[in-house]
Short mmCIF file of C-alpha atoms and ligand atoms in Angstrom, two decimals:
data_model
loop_
_atom_site.label_atom_id
_atom_site.label_comp_id
_atom_site.label_asym_id
_atom_site.label_seq_id
_atom_site.Cartn_x
_atom_site.Cartn_y
_atom_site.Cartn_z
CA MET A 1 13.40 16.48 -7.52
CA ARG A 2 16.27 14.22 -6.37
CA TYR A 3 15.88 11.22 -4.10
CA ILE A 4 18.26 9.96 -1.41
CA SER A 5 18.57 6.60 0.31
CA THR A 6 17.72 6.13 3.98
CA ARG A 7 21.06 4.37 4.40
CA GLY A 8 23.06 7.23 2.98
CA ARG A 9 25.45 5.29 0.76
CA ALA A 10 23.64 5.07 -2.58
CA GLU A 11 23.87 7.89 -5.09
CA SER A 12 20.93 10.25 -5.35
CA LEU A 13 18.59 9.55 -8.27
CA GLY A 14 15.84 11.21 -10.27
CA PHE A 15 12.22 10.00 -10.11
CA ASP A 16 12.44 7.68 -13.12
CA ASP A 17 15.43 5.78 -11.72
CA VAL A 18 13.85 5.59 -8.27
CA LEU A 19 10.67 4.17 -9.80
CA LEU A 20 12.46 1.43 -11.67
CA ALA A 21 14.99 0.62 -8.93
CA GLY A 22 12.55 0.11 -6.02
CA LEU A 23 15.20 -0.66 -3.37
CA ALA A 24 18.38 1.46 -3.29
CA ARG A 25 21.74 -0.23 -3.95
CA ASP A 26 22.80 0.19 -0.33
CA GLY A 27 19.66 -1.67 0.80
CA GLY A 28 17.89 1.54 1.83
CA LEU A 29 14.63 3.12 0.70
CA TYR A 30 14.38 6.27 -1.33
CA LEU A 31 12.97 9.53 0.01
CA PRO A 32 12.83 13.01 -1.53
CA GLU A 33 15.92 15.02 -0.70
CA SER A 34 13.60 17.65 0.75
CA TRP A 35 9.82 17.75 1.16
CA PRO A 36 7.89 19.97 -1.24
CA GLU A 37 5.67 22.29 0.83
CA PHE A 38 2.24 23.69 0.03
CA SER A 39 1.21 27.06 1.40
CA ALA A 40 -2.05 27.42 3.33
CA LYS A 41 -3.51 29.11 0.28
CA GLU A 42 -2.52 26.26 -2.04
CA ILE A 43 -4.05 23.73 0.36
CA ARG A 44 -7.24 25.75 0.72
CA GLU A 45 -7.56 25.75 -3.08
CA MET A 46 -7.63 21.96 -3.13
CA ALA A 47 -11.03 21.91 -1.39
CA GLY A 48 -13.81 20.75 -3.66
CA LEU A 49 -11.58 19.72 -6.56
CA PRO A 50 -12.13 16.40 -8.33
CA TYR A 51 -10.03 13.69 -6.70
CA SER A 52 -7.72 13.29 -9.69
CA GLU A 53 -6.96 17.03 -9.68
CA VAL A 54 -5.83 16.79 -6.02
CA VAL A 55 -3.56 13.87 -6.96
CA PHE A 56 -2.13 15.87 -9.85
CA ARG A 57 -1.24 18.81 -7.60
CA VAL A 58 0.22 16.64 -4.84
CA VAL A 59 2.28 14.39 -7.14
CA LYS A 60 3.54 17.07 -9.56
CA PRO A 61 6.53 18.30 -7.47
CA PHE A 62 7.72 14.68 -6.98
CA VAL A 63 7.94 13.93 -10.71
CA ALA A 64 9.05 17.42 -11.83
CA GLY A 65 11.56 17.26 -14.67
CA VAL A 66 10.66 13.65 -15.57
CA ILE A 67 6.94 13.63 -16.42
CA PRO A 68 5.47 16.68 -18.16
CA ASP A 69 2.18 18.04 -16.82
CA ALA A 70 0.01 16.83 -19.70
CA ALA A 71 1.31 13.26 -19.43
CA LEU A 72 0.95 13.28 -15.64
CA LYS A 73 -2.60 14.52 -15.96
CA SER A 74 -3.62 11.63 -18.20
CA ILE A 75 -1.83 9.08 -16.00
CA VAL A 76 -3.71 10.36 -12.96
CA GLU A 77 -7.07 10.62 -14.68
CA GLU A 78 -6.84 7.11 -16.13
CA SER A 79 -5.68 5.68 -12.80
CA TYR A 80 -8.82 6.73 -10.95
CA ALA A 81 -11.32 6.48 -13.81
CA SER A 82 -12.00 2.82 -12.99
CA PHE A 83 -12.98 3.55 -9.38
CA ARG A 84 -16.66 2.84 -8.78
CA HIS A 85 -17.54 5.78 -6.57
CA ARG A 86 -17.79 9.23 -8.13
CA ALA A 87 -15.93 10.75 -5.17
CA VAL A 88 -13.22 8.04 -5.61
CA ALA A 89 -12.48 8.19 -1.84
CA PRO A 90 -15.75 9.18 -0.14
CA LEU A 91 -15.92 10.28 3.49
CA LYS A 92 -18.61 9.09 5.89
CA GLN A 93 -19.21 10.49 9.34
CA MET A 94 -19.26 7.87 12.14
CA ASN A 95 -19.78 10.12 15.17
CA GLU A 96 -19.11 13.70 16.25
CA ARG A 97 -15.39 13.62 15.62
CA LEU A 98 -14.72 10.40 13.68
CA TRP A 99 -14.96 9.98 9.92
CA VAL A 100 -14.27 7.02 7.66
CA MET A 101 -12.59 7.49 4.30
CA GLU A 102 -13.57 4.57 2.03
CA LEU A 103 -10.49 3.55 0.08
CA PHE A 104 -12.05 0.40 -1.36
CA HIS A 105 -13.88 1.50 -4.49
CA GLY A 106 -11.03 0.54 -6.83
CA PRO A 107 -10.95 -2.48 -9.14
CA THR A 108 -9.86 -4.98 -6.47
CA LEU A 109 -11.81 -3.47 -3.55
CA ALA A 110 -8.77 -2.59 -1.42
CA PHE A 111 -6.77 0.56 -0.85
CA LYS A 112 -3.70 -0.82 -2.65
CA ASP A 113 -5.45 0.10 -5.91
CA PHE A 114 -4.77 3.78 -5.11
CA ALA A 115 -1.05 3.23 -5.41
CA LEU A 116 -0.90 0.37 -7.88
CA GLN A 117 -3.17 1.89 -10.53
CA MET A 118 -0.72 4.80 -10.64
CA LEU A 119 2.37 2.57 -10.42
CA GLY A 120 1.50 0.47 -13.52
CA ARG A 121 0.96 3.60 -15.60
CA LEU A 122 4.07 5.37 -14.28
CA PHE A 123 6.15 2.30 -15.16
CA ASP A 124 4.62 2.20 -18.61
CA TYR A 125 5.32 5.90 -19.24
CA VAL A 126 8.94 5.83 -18.06
CA LEU A 127 9.71 2.56 -19.89
CA ARG A 128 8.21 3.87 -23.12
CA GLU A 129 10.31 7.04 -22.89
CA ARG A 130 13.40 4.87 -22.48
CA GLY A 131 12.40 2.28 -25.07
CA GLU A 132 12.56 -0.47 -22.44
CA ARG A 133 10.31 -3.33 -21.34
CA ILE A 134 10.09 -5.32 -18.13
CA THR A 135 8.73 -8.63 -16.94
CA ILE A 136 7.10 -8.64 -13.56
CA VAL A 137 7.02 -11.94 -11.69
CA GLY A 138 5.32 -12.22 -8.30
CA ALA A 139 3.93 -14.74 -5.87
CA THR A 140 0.65 -14.28 -4.00
CA SER A 141 -1.12 -16.09 -1.22
CA GLY A 142 -4.28 -14.51 -2.62
CA ASP A 143 -4.48 -10.92 -1.51
CA THR A 144 -1.96 -8.81 -3.42
CA GLY A 145 -1.92 -10.68 -6.74
CA SER A 146 -5.11 -9.22 -8.08
CA ALA A 147 -4.09 -5.61 -7.32
CA ALA A 148 -0.79 -6.16 -9.15
CA ILE A 149 -2.56 -7.73 -12.13
CA GLU A 150 -5.12 -4.94 -12.32
CA ALA A 151 -2.25 -2.43 -12.15
CA CYS A 152 -0.29 -3.96 -15.01
CA ARG A 153 -2.98 -5.34 -17.34
CA ASP A 154 -2.95 -3.87 -20.85
CA ARG A 155 0.29 -1.90 -20.18
CA ASP A 156 2.36 -2.05 -23.37
CA GLN A 157 5.83 -2.17 -21.81
CA ILE A 158 5.05 -4.75 -19.13
CA ASP A 159 4.35 -8.48 -18.98
CA ILE A 160 3.18 -9.84 -15.67
CA PHE A 161 3.26 -13.40 -14.30
CA ILE A 162 1.58 -14.08 -10.97
CA LEU A 163 2.04 -17.43 -9.23
CA HIS A 164 -0.50 -18.67 -6.72
CA PRO A 165 -0.60 -22.06 -4.95
CA HIS A 166 -3.08 -24.27 -6.85
CA GLY A 167 -6.25 -24.91 -4.86
CA ARG A 168 -5.03 -22.89 -1.85
CA VAL A 169 -6.53 -19.44 -2.45
CA SER A 170 -10.18 -18.60 -2.00
CA GLU A 171 -12.42 -18.77 -5.06
CA VAL A 172 -13.06 -15.00 -5.02
CA GLN A 173 -9.36 -14.30 -4.78
CA ARG A 174 -8.54 -16.73 -7.59
CA ARG A 175 -11.27 -15.40 -9.85
CA GLN A 176 -10.22 -11.78 -9.24
CA MET A 177 -6.91 -12.79 -10.82
CA THR A 178 -7.81 -15.35 -13.42
CA THR A 179 -10.82 -13.64 -15.00
CA VAL A 180 -8.63 -10.76 -16.19
CA LYS A 181 -8.37 -11.15 -19.93
CA SER A 182 -5.33 -9.32 -21.18
CA ALA A 183 -2.49 -10.34 -23.50
CA ASN A 184 0.18 -9.35 -21.00
CA VAL A 185 -1.21 -11.18 -17.95
CA VAL A 186 -0.30 -14.78 -17.17
CA ASN A 187 -1.74 -16.53 -14.11
CA VAL A 188 0.09 -19.62 -12.94
CA ALA A 189 -1.49 -22.05 -10.47
CA LEU A 190 1.51 -23.88 -9.07
CA GLU A 191 1.15 -27.40 -7.74
CA GLY A 192 2.75 -26.48 -4.42
CA THR A 193 2.47 -24.11 -1.48
CA PHE A 194 2.75 -20.31 -1.27
CA ASP A 195 6.30 -20.77 0.02
CA ASP A 196 7.14 -22.80 -3.12
CA CYS A 197 5.78 -19.92 -5.25
CA GLN A 198 7.89 -17.41 -3.33
CA ASP A 199 11.01 -19.60 -3.54
CA HIS A 200 10.67 -19.86 -7.31
CA VAL A 201 10.28 -16.09 -7.66
CA LYS A 202 13.38 -15.57 -5.50
CA ALA A 203 15.30 -18.16 -7.55
CA MET A 204 14.41 -16.36 -10.78
CA PHE A 205 15.69 -13.07 -9.32
CA ASN A 206 18.89 -14.79 -8.19
CA ASP A 207 19.56 -16.22 -11.67
CA GLN A 208 21.41 -13.22 -13.07
CA SER A 209 21.34 -14.26 -16.73
CA PHE A 210 17.63 -15.10 -16.63
CA ARG A 211 16.97 -11.90 -14.72
CA ASP A 212 18.76 -9.79 -17.33
CA SER A 213 17.36 -11.63 -20.34
CA VAL A 214 13.72 -10.97 -19.37
CA LYS A 215 14.37 -7.69 -17.46
CA LEU A 216 12.82 -9.05 -14.29
CA SER A 217 11.12 -6.57 -11.99
CA ALA A 218 8.68 -6.42 -9.05
CA VAL A 219 5.81 -4.25 -7.90
CA ASN A 220 7.40 -3.75 -4.53
CA SER A 221 5.64 -2.48 -1.42
CA ILE A 222 8.65 -0.23 -0.73
CA ASN A 223 8.53 1.59 -4.07
CA TRP A 224 8.50 5.34 -3.47
CA ALA A 225 5.89 5.89 -6.17
CA ARG A 226 3.35 3.93 -4.13
CA ILE A 227 3.78 6.18 -1.08
CA MET A 228 3.71 9.28 -3.24
CA SER A 229 0.39 8.33 -4.80
CA GLN A 230 -1.17 7.72 -1.38
CA ILE A 231 -0.30 11.16 0.00
CA ALA A 232 -3.10 12.65 -2.10
CA TYR A 233 -6.01 11.15 -0.18
CA TYR A 234 -4.72 12.64 3.06
CA PHE A 235 -4.93 16.07 1.46
CA ALA A 236 -8.35 15.30 -0.02
CA ALA A 237 -9.67 14.21 3.39
CA GLY A 238 -7.98 17.12 5.18
CA VAL A 239 -9.41 19.89 3.01
CA ALA A 240 -12.85 18.32 3.08
CA LEU A 241 -12.83 18.65 6.89
CA GLY A 242 -11.46 22.17 7.16
CA ALA A 243 -7.69 22.00 6.64
CA PRO A 244 -5.55 24.08 6.51
CA ASP A 245 -7.61 26.07 9.02
CA ARG A 246 -8.36 23.13 11.29
CA PRO A 247 -5.95 20.35 12.37
CA ILE A 248 -6.84 16.79 11.37
CA GLY A 249 -5.93 13.42 12.83
CA PHE A 250 -5.77 10.14 10.95
CA SER A 251 -6.11 6.54 12.07
CA VAL A 252 -4.62 3.85 9.88
CA PRO A 253 -4.77 0.03 10.01
CA THR A 254 -1.10 -0.64 9.57
CA GLY A 255 1.02 -3.46 8.18
CA ASN A 256 4.08 -2.40 6.18
CA PHE A 257 3.76 1.22 7.31
CA GLY A 258 3.27 2.50 3.75
CA ASN A 259 -0.17 4.01 4.21
CA VAL A 260 0.50 5.79 7.49
CA PHE A 261 3.84 7.03 6.22
CA ALA A 262 1.96 8.76 3.42
CA GLY A 263 -0.03 10.57 6.14
CA TYR A 264 3.20 11.55 7.85
CA ALA A 265 4.49 12.86 4.48
CA ALA A 266 1.31 14.92 4.02
CA GLY A 267 2.14 16.56 7.35
CA ARG A 268 5.67 17.34 6.23
CA MET A 269 4.19 18.94 3.11
CA GLY A 270 2.07 21.44 5.02
CA LEU A 271 -1.19 19.63 5.86
CA PRO A 272 -1.91 20.29 9.56
CA VAL A 273 -1.75 16.63 10.67
CA SER A 274 -2.00 16.75 14.43
CA GLN A 275 -2.19 13.05 15.32
CA LEU A 276 -1.50 9.71 13.58
CA VAL A 277 -2.97 6.59 15.18
CA ILE A 278 -1.56 3.22 14.19
CA GLY A 279 -3.91 0.26 14.45
CA SER A 280 -2.54 -3.27 14.77
CA ASN A 281 -3.99 -6.73 15.20
CA ARG A 282 -2.40 -9.38 17.46
CA ASN A 283 0.79 -8.89 15.41
CA ASP A 284 1.43 -5.72 17.37
CA ILE A 285 5.15 -5.02 16.85
CA LEU A 286 4.38 -1.38 15.94
CA THR A 287 2.01 -0.81 18.84
CA ARG A 288 4.58 -2.21 21.25
CA PHE A 289 7.18 0.03 19.65
CA PHE A 290 5.22 3.22 20.15
CA GLU A 291 4.28 2.20 23.69
CA THR A 292 7.83 1.40 24.79
CA GLY A 293 10.30 2.87 22.28
CA ALA A 294 11.64 -0.66 21.62
CA MET A 295 11.09 -2.71 18.46
CA THR A 296 11.07 -6.42 19.30
CA MET A 297 10.42 -9.08 16.69
CA LEU A 298 8.00 -11.95 17.41
CA PRO A 299 6.73 -14.73 15.13
CA VAL A 300 3.81 -13.80 12.88
CA GLU A 301 0.45 -15.32 13.83
CA PRO A 302 -2.53 -15.49 11.48
CA SER A 303 -5.39 -13.08 12.28
CA LEU A 304 -8.72 -11.96 10.84
CA SER A 305 -6.92 -9.05 9.19
CA PRO A 306 -4.28 -10.89 7.13
CA SER A 307 -2.95 -7.82 5.31
CA MET A 308 -1.64 -6.60 8.68
CA ASP A 309 0.02 -9.89 9.67
CA ILE A 310 3.59 -8.68 9.65
CA GLN A 311 6.82 -9.20 11.53
CA ILE A 312 8.78 -6.24 10.15
CA SER A 313 7.20 -3.11 8.63
CA SER A 314 9.51 -2.38 5.72
CA ASN A 315 8.43 1.23 5.26
CA PHE A 316 9.08 2.02 8.92
CA GLU A 317 12.68 2.63 7.82
CA ARG A 318 11.50 5.87 6.23
CA LEU A 319 10.22 7.23 9.53
CA LEU A 320 13.29 5.94 11.36
CA PHE A 321 15.43 8.02 9.00
CA ASP A 322 13.74 11.19 10.30
CA LEU A 323 13.71 10.02 13.91
CA LEU A 324 17.49 9.54 13.63
CA ASP A 325 17.89 13.07 12.15
CA ARG A 326 18.43 11.74 8.61
CA ASP A 327 21.65 9.99 9.58
CA GLY A 328 21.95 7.14 7.06
CA ALA A 329 24.80 5.44 8.91
CA ALA A 330 22.74 5.35 12.09
CA VAL A 331 19.73 3.87 10.21
CA GLU A 332 21.97 1.19 8.73
CA ALA A 333 23.57 0.32 12.08
CA THR A 334 20.18 0.20 13.82
CA LEU A 335 18.54 -2.05 11.21
CA THR A 336 21.53 -4.35 10.81
CA SER A 337 21.54 -5.04 14.52
CA PHE A 338 17.75 -5.44 14.46
CA ARG A 339 18.09 -8.16 11.79
CA GLU A 340 20.71 -9.90 13.90
CA THR A 341 19.20 -9.62 17.35
CA GLY A 342 15.47 -9.01 16.68
CA ASN A 343 15.65 -5.86 18.83
CA PHE A 344 16.40 -2.19 18.84
CA ALA A 345 15.41 0.76 21.02
CA LEU A 346 15.16 4.49 20.47
CA SER A 347 16.65 6.87 22.99
CA PRO A 348 13.98 8.27 25.38
CA ASP A 349 14.09 11.73 23.81
CA ARG A 350 13.61 10.41 20.28
CA HIS A 351 10.82 8.14 21.52
CA GLN A 352 9.11 11.17 23.08
CA ARG A 353 9.51 13.06 19.83
CA ALA A 354 7.76 10.25 17.93
CA LEU A 355 4.91 10.34 20.47
CA ARG A 356 4.18 13.98 19.73
CA LEU A 357 2.53 12.81 16.55
CA PHE A 358 1.95 9.06 16.83
CA ASP A 359 -0.21 6.85 19.03
CA ALA A 360 -0.90 3.16 18.61
CA PHE A 361 -3.56 0.65 19.59
CA ARG A 362 -4.11 -3.08 19.14
CA LEU A 363 -7.17 -5.29 18.78
CA ASP A 364 -7.17 -9.06 18.97
CA ASP A 365 -9.57 -11.13 16.83
CA ASP A 366 -12.35 -11.20 19.43
CA GLN A 367 -12.18 -7.44 19.87
CA THR A 368 -12.18 -7.02 16.11
CA LEU A 369 -15.39 -9.03 15.78
CA ALA A 370 -16.99 -7.17 18.69
CA GLU A 371 -16.17 -3.80 17.13
CA ILE A 372 -17.56 -4.81 13.71
CA ARG A 373 -20.77 -5.78 15.48
CA LYS A 374 -20.81 -2.57 17.54
CA TYR A 375 -20.38 -0.21 14.57
CA HIS A 376 -22.90 -2.14 12.51
CA GLN A 377 -25.48 -1.70 15.25
CA LEU A 378 -24.59 1.92 15.89
CA THR A 379 -24.31 3.18 12.32
CA GLY A 380 -25.59 0.48 9.97
CA GLU A 381 -22.15 0.40 8.29
CA LEU A 382 -20.31 -2.88 7.74
CA LEU A 383 -16.57 -2.48 8.32
CA ASP A 384 -14.09 -5.10 7.21
CA PRO A 385 -11.67 -6.57 9.81
CA HIS A 386 -8.88 -4.12 8.80
CA SER A 387 -10.95 -0.94 8.63
CA VAL A 388 -12.65 -1.59 11.96
CA ILE A 389 -9.25 -1.60 13.66
CA ALA A 390 -8.70 1.97 12.43
CA VAL A 391 -12.06 3.07 13.75
CA ALA A 392 -11.72 1.38 17.15
CA ALA A 393 -8.12 2.65 17.51
CA ALA A 394 -9.26 6.20 16.69
CA ASP A 395 -12.07 6.03 19.22
CA ALA A 396 -9.68 4.83 21.92
CA MET A 397 -6.78 7.17 21.22
CA ILE A 398 -8.13 10.46 19.78
CA ARG A 399 -6.70 13.35 21.77
CA ASP A 400 -8.85 16.08 23.26
CA ASP A 401 -7.38 18.76 21.01
CA VAL A 402 -8.04 16.90 17.74
CA PRO A 403 -11.33 18.19 16.33
CA ALA A 404 -11.69 15.59 13.56
CA MET A 405 -10.09 12.25 12.84
CA VAL A 406 -10.27 10.31 9.57
CA CYS A 407 -10.13 6.49 9.80
CA MET A 408 -8.81 4.80 6.71
CA ALA A 409 -11.12 2.01 5.53
CA THR A 410 -8.75 -0.14 3.52
CA ALA A 411 -10.88 -3.04 2.27
CA HIS A 412 -14.47 -3.59 1.20
CA PRO A 413 -16.38 -5.77 3.68
CA ALA A 414 -17.20 -8.23 0.87
CA LYS A 415 -13.51 -9.09 0.63
CA PHE A 416 -13.78 -10.65 4.09
CA PRO A 417 -17.31 -12.05 4.14
CA ASP A 418 -16.74 -14.80 6.72
CA ALA A 419 -15.44 -12.55 9.48
CA VAL A 420 -18.04 -9.89 8.75
CA HIS A 421 -20.82 -12.45 8.83
CA ARG A 422 -19.54 -13.97 12.05
CA ALA A 423 -19.52 -10.54 13.66
CA SER A 424 -22.75 -9.06 12.35
CA GLY A 425 -24.90 -11.87 11.00
CA VAL A 426 -24.92 -10.09 7.65
CA THR A 427 -23.15 -11.37 4.52
CA PRO A 428 -21.82 -8.32 2.66
CA GLU A 429 -22.55 -8.35 -1.06
CA LEU A 430 -19.99 -7.90 -3.78
CA PRO A 431 -20.52 -4.59 -5.56
CA GLU A 432 -22.50 -4.63 -8.78
CA HIS A 433 -19.51 -4.62 -11.15
CA MET A 434 -18.24 -7.81 -9.53
CA ALA A 435 -21.59 -9.56 -9.26
CA ASP A 436 -20.91 -11.75 -12.33
CA LEU A 437 -17.43 -12.76 -11.08
CA PHE A 438 -18.50 -16.38 -10.85
CA ASP A 439 -19.70 -16.47 -14.46
CA ARG A 440 -16.60 -15.02 -16.05
CA GLU A 441 -14.14 -17.15 -17.99
CA GLU A 442 -10.89 -17.99 -16.19
CA HIS A 443 -7.40 -17.81 -17.73
CA CYS A 444 -4.83 -19.77 -15.80
CA THR A 445 -2.04 -22.29 -16.41
CA VAL A 446 -1.67 -25.11 -13.91
CA MET A 447 1.99 -26.03 -13.59
CA ALA A 448 4.16 -28.60 -11.86
CA ASN A 449 6.27 -27.37 -8.96
CA ASP A 450 9.35 -27.06 -11.18
CA LEU A 451 11.56 -24.01 -11.57
CA SER A 452 12.93 -24.82 -15.03
CA LYS A 453 9.43 -25.31 -16.46
CA LEU A 454 8.42 -21.96 -14.96
CA LYS A 455 11.36 -20.20 -16.57
CA GLU A 456 10.45 -21.76 -19.92
CA LEU A 457 6.91 -20.48 -19.53
CA VAL A 458 8.08 -16.96 -18.76
CA LEU A 459 10.43 -16.98 -21.77
CA SER A 460 7.77 -18.29 -24.12
CA ARG A 461 4.78 -16.22 -22.98
CA ARG A 462 6.62 -12.92 -22.63
CA ARG A 463 5.88 -10.56 -25.51
CA ASN A 464 8.97 -9.42 -27.37
CA SER A 465 8.27 -6.21 -29.12
C1 PLP B 501 -1.97 -3.69 2.71
C2 PLP B 501 -3.14 -3.50 3.60
C3 PLP B 501 -3.01 -2.85 4.86
C4 PLP B 501 -1.70 -2.40 5.43
O1 PLP B 501 -1.20 -1.27 4.75
P1 PLP B 501 0.32 -0.86 4.90
O2 PLP B 501 0.50 0.24 3.94
O3 PLP B 501 1.12 -2.08 4.56
O4 PLP B 501 0.53 -0.45 6.32
C5 PLP B 501 -4.20 -2.65 5.59
N1 PLP B 501 -5.40 -3.08 5.15
C6 PLP B 501 -5.54 -3.71 3.96
C7 PLP B 501 -6.87 -4.17 3.54
C8 PLP B 501 -4.42 -3.92 3.14
O5 PLP B 501 -4.59 -4.56 1.95
#
């Protein structure tokens, strides 16, 4: 399998190079040169298989020639072994046509574990084959740091440093990061803001000699391997509800467009995906885009669903590539002018083509709370402020000819206890394996807001062999 860039000017690469590169040299994102397709029979045979076996079958064509079957099998099995539900991604019925797929039984209680647990192990495998090591440095305002740490802990070829602003992340978020005890994980509490953390990370990447000497890398949200890993749960949900013999819709609480793009990819690979609903919060750039055909940037405002507080959805570029008939130059021209003017529009016929598959819906914070309350009363289920947007959007937008729609529940309600309590009067409990989180020992270095000290720390704490 070869991969091409959405901007058409970077050379095509194999899976291992795409994994390590993240972004293409021309600034584009990688996509498979052509989509592997499963026959109806192959899809039917996925029904009832263990989750990791579905992942193995879905991912195999994407890594063909780079990762042998036996190695892929163990990567996949290990990635999902730490999930706390035996079904890994269980489905629950909400009403006649709506289902929820719970994607929050991983180590950090959010759906990013599905991609990152695979990503850490894929990195480790490819680096070991090449005899290389990398150092990952990242900044977090609280939410993504723990998923990255859980993904990279104990990986031989990787050292990971995560910076968070000292005293400015919630105690649960901090403890999810700092109670990980692993020789290759370093938590830094920086005496500064999240922006300071991000600036230092950028500065380290911009220092070419430092960057080369420690082999700096990132666990980027645009990495193709993350999307690839997520395609599997669309197939698992689809076959459980009657695919390939019945069309399925999906509703996805959307930020960077990675999750919903995986659903789109599943459709390109033969799953009968008949509708994709995009849920947004008050940061509704995507919903406005699907309503009007025009993408118009506005400032980001904080909401109850912070993982969807975005200005630009980086993975949207992958859909744009198809909407513009895979014309890399057109993608580049469109996105360059978007960066400059904050605007672009699709032609009416392309907009109509997008609407054959996609619909979008927004909820503000008050509506989000009201919907959490409503579904708690109706079903007894507590939905977190991200997941509930998927369910409410599905309920509002499901088309008459869609017999079943799966709403992606992307975070455990206990990750957002304040909003859930405000809405329902119930404080969701942390799952059993996290119940002792407040008793565990923390490992964290408090550091002055000083770039050169940070670089010294990275150089001295990085393992060398
Ligand atoms: C990251 C995240 C999202 C958004 O997913 P994208 O792939 O960026 O669209 C939604 N919900 C939760 C809980 C998340 O962590």
